[in-house]
PDB file of C-alpha atoms in Angstrom:
ATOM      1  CA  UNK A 288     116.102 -58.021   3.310  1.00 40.00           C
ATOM      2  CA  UNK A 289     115.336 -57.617   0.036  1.00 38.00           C
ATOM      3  CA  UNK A 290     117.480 -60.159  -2.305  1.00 36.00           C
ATOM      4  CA  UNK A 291     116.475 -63.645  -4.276  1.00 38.00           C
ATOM      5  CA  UNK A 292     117.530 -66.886  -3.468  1.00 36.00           C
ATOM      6  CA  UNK A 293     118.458 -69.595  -6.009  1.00 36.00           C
ATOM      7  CA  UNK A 294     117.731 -73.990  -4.928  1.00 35.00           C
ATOM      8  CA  UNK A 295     120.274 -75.482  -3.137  1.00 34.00           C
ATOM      9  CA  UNK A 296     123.384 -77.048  -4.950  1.00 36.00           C
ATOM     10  CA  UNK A 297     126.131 -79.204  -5.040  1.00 33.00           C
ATOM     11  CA  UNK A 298     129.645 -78.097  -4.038  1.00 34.00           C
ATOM     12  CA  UNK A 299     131.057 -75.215  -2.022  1.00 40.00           C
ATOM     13  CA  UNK A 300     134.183 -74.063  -3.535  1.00 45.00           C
ATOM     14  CA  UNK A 301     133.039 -70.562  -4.699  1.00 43.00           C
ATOM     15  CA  UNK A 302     130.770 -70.566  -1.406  1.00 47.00           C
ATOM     16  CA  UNK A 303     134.095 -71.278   0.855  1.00 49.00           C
ATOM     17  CA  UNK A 304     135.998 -69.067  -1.279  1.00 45.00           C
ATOM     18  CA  UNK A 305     134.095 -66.213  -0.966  1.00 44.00           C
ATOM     19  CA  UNK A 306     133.209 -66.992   3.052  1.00 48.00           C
ATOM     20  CA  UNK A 307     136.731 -67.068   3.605  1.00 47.00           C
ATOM     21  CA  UNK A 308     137.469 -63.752   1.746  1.00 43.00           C
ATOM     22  CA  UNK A 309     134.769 -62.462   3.949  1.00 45.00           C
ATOM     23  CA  UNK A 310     135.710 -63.682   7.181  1.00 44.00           C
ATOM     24  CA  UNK A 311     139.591 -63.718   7.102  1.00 42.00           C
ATOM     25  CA  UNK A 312     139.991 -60.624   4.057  1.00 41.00           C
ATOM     26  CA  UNK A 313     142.706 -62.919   2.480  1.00 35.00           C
ATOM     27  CA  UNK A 314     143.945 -61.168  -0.735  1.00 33.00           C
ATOM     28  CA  UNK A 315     142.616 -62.764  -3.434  1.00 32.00           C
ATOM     29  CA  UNK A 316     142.502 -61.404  -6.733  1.00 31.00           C
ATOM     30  CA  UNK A 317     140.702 -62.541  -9.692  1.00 34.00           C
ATOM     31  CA  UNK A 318     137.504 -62.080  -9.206  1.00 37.00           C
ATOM     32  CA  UNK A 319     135.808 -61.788 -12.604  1.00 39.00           C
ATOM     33  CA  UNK A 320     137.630 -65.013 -13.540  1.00 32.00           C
ATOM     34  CA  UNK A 321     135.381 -66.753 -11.515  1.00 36.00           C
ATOM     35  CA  UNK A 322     132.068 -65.927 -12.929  1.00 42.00           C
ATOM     36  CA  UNK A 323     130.977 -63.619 -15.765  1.00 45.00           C
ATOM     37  CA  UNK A 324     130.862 -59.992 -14.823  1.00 57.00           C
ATOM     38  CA  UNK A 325     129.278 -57.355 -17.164  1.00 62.00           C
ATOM     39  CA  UNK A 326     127.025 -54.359 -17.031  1.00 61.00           C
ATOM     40  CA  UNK A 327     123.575 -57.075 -18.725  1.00 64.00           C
ATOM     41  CA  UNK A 328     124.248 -59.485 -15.597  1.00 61.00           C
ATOM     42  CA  UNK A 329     122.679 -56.953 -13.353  1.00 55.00           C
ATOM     43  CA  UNK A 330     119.433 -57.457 -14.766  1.00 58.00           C
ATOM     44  CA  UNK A 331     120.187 -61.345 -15.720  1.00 56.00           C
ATOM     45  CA  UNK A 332     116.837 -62.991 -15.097  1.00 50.00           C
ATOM     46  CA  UNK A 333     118.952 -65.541 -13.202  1.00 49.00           C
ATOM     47  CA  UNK A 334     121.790 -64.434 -11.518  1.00 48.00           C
ATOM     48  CA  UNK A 335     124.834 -65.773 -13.018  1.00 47.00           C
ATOM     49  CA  UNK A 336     126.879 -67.390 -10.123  1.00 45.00           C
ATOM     50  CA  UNK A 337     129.059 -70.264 -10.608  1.00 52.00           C
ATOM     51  CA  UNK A 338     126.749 -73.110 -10.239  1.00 51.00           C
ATOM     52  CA  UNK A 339     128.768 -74.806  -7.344  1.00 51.00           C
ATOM     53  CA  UNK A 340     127.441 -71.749  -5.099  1.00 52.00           C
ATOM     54  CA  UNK A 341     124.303 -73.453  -2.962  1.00 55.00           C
ATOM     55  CA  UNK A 342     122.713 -69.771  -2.904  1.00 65.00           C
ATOM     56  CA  UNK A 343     123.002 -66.610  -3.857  1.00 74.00           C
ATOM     57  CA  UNK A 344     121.576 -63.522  -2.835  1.00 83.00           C
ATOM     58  CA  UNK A 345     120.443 -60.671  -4.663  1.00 87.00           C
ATOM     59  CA  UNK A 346     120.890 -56.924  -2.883  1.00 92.00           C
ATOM     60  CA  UNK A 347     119.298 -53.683  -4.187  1.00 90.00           C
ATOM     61  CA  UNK A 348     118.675 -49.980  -3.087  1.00 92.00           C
ATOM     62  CA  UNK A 349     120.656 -46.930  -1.900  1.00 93.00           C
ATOM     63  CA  UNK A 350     123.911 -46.572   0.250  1.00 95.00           C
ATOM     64  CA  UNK A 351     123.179 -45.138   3.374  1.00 97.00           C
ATOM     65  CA  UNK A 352     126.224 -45.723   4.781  1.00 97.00           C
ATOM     66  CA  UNK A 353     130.056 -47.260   4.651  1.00 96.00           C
ATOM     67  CA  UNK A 354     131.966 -48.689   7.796  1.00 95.00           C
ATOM     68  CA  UNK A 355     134.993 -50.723   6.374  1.00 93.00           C
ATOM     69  CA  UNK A 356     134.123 -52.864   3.945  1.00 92.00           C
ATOM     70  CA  UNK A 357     130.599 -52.854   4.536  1.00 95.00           C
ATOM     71  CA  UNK A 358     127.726 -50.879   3.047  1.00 96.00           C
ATOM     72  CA  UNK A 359     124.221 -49.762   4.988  1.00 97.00           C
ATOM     73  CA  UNK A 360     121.570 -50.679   2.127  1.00 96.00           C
ATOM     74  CA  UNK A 361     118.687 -49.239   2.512  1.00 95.00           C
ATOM     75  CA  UNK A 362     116.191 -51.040   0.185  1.00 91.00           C
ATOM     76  CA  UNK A 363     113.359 -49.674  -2.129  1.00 87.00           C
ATOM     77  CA  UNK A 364     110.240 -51.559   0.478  1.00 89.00           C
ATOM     78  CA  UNK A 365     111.700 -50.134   3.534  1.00 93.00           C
ATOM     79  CA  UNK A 366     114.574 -53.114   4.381  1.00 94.00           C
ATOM     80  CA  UNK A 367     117.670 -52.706   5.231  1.00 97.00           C
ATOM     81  CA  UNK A 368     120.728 -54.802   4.161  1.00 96.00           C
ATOM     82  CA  UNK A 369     124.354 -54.695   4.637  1.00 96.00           C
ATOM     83  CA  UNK A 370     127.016 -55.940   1.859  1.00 95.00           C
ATOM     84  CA  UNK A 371     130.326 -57.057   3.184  1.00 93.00           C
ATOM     85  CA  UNK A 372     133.066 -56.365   0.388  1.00 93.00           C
ATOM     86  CA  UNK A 373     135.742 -58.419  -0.092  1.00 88.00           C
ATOM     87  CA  UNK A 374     138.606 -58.876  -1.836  1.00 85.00           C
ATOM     88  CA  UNK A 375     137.114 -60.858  -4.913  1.00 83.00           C
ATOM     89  CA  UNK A 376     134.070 -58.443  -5.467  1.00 89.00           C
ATOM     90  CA  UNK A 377     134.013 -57.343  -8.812  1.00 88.00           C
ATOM     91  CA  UNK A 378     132.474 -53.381  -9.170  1.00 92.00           C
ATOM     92  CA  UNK A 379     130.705 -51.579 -11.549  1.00 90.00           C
ATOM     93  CA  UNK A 380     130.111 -47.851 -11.753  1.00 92.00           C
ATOM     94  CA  UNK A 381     129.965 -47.076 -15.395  1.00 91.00           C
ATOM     95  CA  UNK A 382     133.027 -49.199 -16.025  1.00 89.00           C
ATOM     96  CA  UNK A 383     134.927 -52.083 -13.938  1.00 90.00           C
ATOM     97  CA  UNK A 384     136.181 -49.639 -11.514  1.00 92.00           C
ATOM     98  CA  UNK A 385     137.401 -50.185  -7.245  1.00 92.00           C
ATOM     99  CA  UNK A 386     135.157 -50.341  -4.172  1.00 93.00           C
ATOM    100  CA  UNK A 387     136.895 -46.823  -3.509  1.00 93.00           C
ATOM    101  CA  UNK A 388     134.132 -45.086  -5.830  1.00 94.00           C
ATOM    102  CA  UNK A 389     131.606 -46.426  -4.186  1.00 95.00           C
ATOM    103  CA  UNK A 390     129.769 -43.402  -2.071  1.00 95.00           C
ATOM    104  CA  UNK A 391     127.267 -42.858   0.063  1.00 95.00           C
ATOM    105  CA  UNK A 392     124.189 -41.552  -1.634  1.00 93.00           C
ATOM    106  CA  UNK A 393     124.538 -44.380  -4.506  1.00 93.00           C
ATOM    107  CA  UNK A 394     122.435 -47.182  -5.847  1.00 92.00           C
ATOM    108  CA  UNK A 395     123.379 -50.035  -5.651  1.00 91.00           C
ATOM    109  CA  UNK A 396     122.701 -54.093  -6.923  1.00 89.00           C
ATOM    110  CA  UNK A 397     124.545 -56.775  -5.236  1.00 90.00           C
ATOM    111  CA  UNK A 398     124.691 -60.587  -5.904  1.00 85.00           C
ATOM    112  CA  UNK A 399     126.547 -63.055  -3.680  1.00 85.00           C
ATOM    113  CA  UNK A 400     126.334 -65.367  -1.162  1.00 85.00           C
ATOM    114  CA  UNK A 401     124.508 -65.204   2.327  1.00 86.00           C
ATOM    115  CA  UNK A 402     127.223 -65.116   5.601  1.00 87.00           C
ATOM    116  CA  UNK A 403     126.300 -66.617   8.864  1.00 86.00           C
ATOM    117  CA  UNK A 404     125.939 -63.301  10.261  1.00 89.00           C
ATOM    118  CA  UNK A 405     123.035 -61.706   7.915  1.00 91.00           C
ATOM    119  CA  UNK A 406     125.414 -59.974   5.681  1.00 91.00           C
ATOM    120  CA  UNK A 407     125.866 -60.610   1.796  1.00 90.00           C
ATOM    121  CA  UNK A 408     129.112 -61.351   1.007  1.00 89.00           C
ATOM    122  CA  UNK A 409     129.170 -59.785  -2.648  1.00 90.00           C
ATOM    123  CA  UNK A 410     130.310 -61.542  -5.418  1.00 86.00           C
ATOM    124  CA  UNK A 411     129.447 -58.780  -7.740  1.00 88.00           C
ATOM    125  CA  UNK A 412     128.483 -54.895  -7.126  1.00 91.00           C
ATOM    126  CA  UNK A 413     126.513 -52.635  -9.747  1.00 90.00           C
ATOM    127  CA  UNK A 414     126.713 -48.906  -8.532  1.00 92.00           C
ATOM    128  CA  UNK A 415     123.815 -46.686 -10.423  1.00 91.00           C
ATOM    129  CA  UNK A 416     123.267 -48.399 -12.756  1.00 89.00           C
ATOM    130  CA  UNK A 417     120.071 -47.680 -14.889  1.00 89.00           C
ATOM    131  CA  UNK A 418     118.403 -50.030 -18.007  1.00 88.00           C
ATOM    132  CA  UNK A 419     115.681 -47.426 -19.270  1.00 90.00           C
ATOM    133  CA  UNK A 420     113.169 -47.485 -22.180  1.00 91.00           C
ATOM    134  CA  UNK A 421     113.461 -44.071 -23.836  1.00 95.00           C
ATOM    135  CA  UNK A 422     112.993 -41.606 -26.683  1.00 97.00           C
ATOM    136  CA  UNK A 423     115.274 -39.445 -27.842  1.00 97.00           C
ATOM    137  CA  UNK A 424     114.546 -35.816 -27.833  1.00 97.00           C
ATOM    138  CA  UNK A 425     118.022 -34.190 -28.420  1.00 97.00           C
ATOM    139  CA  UNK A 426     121.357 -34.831 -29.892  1.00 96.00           C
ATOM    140  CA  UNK A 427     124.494 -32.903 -29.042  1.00 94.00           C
ATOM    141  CA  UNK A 428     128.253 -33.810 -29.499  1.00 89.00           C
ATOM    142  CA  UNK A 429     128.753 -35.067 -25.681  1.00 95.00           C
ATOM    143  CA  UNK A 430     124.930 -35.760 -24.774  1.00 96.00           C
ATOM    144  CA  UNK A 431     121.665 -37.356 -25.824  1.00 97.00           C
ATOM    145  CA  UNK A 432     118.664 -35.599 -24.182  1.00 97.00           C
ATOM    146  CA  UNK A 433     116.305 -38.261 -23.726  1.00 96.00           C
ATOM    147  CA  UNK A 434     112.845 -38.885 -22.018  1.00 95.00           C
ATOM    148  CA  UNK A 435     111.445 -41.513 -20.403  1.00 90.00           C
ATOM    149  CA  UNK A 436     107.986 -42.158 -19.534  1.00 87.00           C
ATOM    150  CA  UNK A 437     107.007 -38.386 -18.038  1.00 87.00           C
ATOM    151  CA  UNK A 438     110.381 -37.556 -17.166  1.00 89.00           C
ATOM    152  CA  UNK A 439     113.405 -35.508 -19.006  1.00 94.00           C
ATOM    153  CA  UNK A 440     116.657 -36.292 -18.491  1.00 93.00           C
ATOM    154  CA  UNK A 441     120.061 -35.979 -19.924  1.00 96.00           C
ATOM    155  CA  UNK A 442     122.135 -38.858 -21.380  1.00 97.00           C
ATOM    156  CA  UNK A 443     126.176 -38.219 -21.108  1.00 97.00           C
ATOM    157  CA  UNK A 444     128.069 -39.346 -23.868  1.00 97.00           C
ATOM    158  CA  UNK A 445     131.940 -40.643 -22.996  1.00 95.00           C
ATOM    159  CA  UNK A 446     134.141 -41.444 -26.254  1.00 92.00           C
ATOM    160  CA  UNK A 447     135.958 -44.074 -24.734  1.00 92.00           C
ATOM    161  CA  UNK A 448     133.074 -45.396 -22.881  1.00 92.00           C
ATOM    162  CA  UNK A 449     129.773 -45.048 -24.773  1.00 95.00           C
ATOM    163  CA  UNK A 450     128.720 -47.410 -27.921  1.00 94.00           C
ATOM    164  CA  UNK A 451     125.166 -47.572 -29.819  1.00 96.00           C
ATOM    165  CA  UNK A 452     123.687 -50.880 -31.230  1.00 94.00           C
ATOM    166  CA  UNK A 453     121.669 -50.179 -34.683  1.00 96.00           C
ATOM    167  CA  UNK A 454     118.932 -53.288 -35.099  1.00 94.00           C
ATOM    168  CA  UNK A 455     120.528 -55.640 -32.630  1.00 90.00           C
ATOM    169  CA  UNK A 456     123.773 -55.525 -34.744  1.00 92.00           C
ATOM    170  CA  UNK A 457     127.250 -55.220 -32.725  1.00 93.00           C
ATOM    171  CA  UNK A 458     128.596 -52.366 -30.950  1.00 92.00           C
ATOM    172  CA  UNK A 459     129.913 -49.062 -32.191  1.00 95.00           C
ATOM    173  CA  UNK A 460     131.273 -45.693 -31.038  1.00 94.00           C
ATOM    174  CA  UNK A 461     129.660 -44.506 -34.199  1.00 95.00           C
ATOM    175  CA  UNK A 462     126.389 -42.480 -32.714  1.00 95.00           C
ATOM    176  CA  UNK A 463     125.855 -40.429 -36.382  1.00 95.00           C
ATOM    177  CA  UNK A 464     122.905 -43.003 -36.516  1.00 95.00           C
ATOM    178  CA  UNK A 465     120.862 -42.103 -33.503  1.00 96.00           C
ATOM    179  CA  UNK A 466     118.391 -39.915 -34.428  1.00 96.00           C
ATOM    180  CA  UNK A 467     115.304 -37.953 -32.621  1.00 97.00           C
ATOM    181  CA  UNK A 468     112.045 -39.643 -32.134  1.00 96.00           C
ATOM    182  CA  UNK A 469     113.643 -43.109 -31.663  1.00 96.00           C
ATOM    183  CA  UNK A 470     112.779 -45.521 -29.053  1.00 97.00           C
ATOM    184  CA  UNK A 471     116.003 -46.217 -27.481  1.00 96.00           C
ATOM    185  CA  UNK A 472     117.381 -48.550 -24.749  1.00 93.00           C
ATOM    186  CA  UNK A 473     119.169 -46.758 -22.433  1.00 92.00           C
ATOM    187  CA  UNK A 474     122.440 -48.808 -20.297  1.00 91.00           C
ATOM    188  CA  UNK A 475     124.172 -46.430 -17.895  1.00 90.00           C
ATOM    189  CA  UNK A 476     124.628 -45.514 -14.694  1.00 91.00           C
ATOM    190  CA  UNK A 477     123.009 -42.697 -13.011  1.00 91.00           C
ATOM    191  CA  UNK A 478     124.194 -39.423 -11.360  1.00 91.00           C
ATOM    192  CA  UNK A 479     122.381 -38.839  -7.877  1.00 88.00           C
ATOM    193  CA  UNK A 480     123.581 -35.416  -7.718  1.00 89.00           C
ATOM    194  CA  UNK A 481     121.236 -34.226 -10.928  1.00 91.00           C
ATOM    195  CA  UNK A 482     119.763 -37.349 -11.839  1.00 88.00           C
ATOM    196  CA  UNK A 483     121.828 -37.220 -15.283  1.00 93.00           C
ATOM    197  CA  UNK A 484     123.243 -40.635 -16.884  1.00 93.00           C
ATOM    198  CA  UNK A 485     126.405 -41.493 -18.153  1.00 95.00           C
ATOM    199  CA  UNK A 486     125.419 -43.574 -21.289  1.00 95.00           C
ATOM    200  CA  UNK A 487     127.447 -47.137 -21.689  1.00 93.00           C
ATOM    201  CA  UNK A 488     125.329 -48.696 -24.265  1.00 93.00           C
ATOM    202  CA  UNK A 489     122.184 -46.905 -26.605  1.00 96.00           C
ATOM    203  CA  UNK A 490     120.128 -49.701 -28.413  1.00 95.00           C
ATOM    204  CA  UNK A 491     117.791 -48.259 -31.386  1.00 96.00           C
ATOM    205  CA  UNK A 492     115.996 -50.699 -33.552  1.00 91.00           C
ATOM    206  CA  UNK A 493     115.880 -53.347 -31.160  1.00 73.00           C
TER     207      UNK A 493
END
């Protein structure tokens, strides 16, 4: 299984909370109030859980398959892990979206909290989604074409969804700025069915 553990803790609320959501699939909603959730804590360096959890777990790989509320992972060494859903796991595809877009075929990240019975109860679920180094090779009014290392792809650009950051200086819809040749930071999440991205966040100048 292919996930990181943190040091043991103190306290088990969020542990017992999320065990019991697990177990029993009491509605509770909330989630994100319990922890930060965002599109940068998928590639935290630590994961983010509330620090009462004694562990956490960190999932990654490719959906092979859905029974319930669980996903098949299959992982990028050859492991396999399964993610129990519950009723407090936050999701991610592009935007804060329902475990009903969740498909088979998908990447996937997962953080949350080992269950007795080898699952990961998921605090927090990350479908596709990509943090590349690029260049930018093309502008167009609903696209950036974009390459990264040896590879061309094409960048999807969503007006209510996608913002650029000039220089590390806040977020904007304004794209006029991007321009060819840049290095850019690519946020989004990627399209298994043509290995496009929809862009959430472009970072020149950084």
């Amino acid at each position: 299984m292919t996930y990181r553990q943190k040091g043991d803790g103190g306290g088990l609320g969020r542990r017992r909370f999320l065990t019991t959501a697990a177990l029993s699939g009491a509605t509770i909603v909330g989630a994100s109030a319990l922890g930060g959730f965002d599109a940068d804590a998928a590639f935290a360096a630590e994961p983010s859980l509330d620090p009462a959890v004694p562990k956490s777990a960190f999932v990654e790989g490719r959906i092979t398959g859905i029974t319930g509320s669980v996903l098949e992972v299959a992982g990028s060494y050859g492991d396999h892990s399964r993610v129990q859903m519950t009723n407090v796991t936050s999701v991610w595809k592009v935007r804060p979206t329902t475990a009903a877009d969740i498909e088979i075929g998908d990447g996937l990240y997962a953080r949350g909290v080992p269950m007795p019975d080898g699952t990961v109860a998921a605090d927090a679920v990350w479908v596709n989604i990509v943090n590349l180094d690029t260049t930018i090779r093309g502008i167009a009014k609903n696209r950036v074409h974009l390459s990264h290392g040896q590879h061309e792809l094409v960048g999807h650009v969503h007006q209510d969804t996608t913002n650029a950051s000039y220089a590390g200086r806040a977020l904007t819809s304004d794209l006029s700025r991007l321009r060819i040749g840049q290095s850019a930071q690519v946020l989004g999440a990627w399209r298994p069915s043509d290995n496009s991205v929809d862009v959430v966040r472009i970072s020149v100048g950084h």
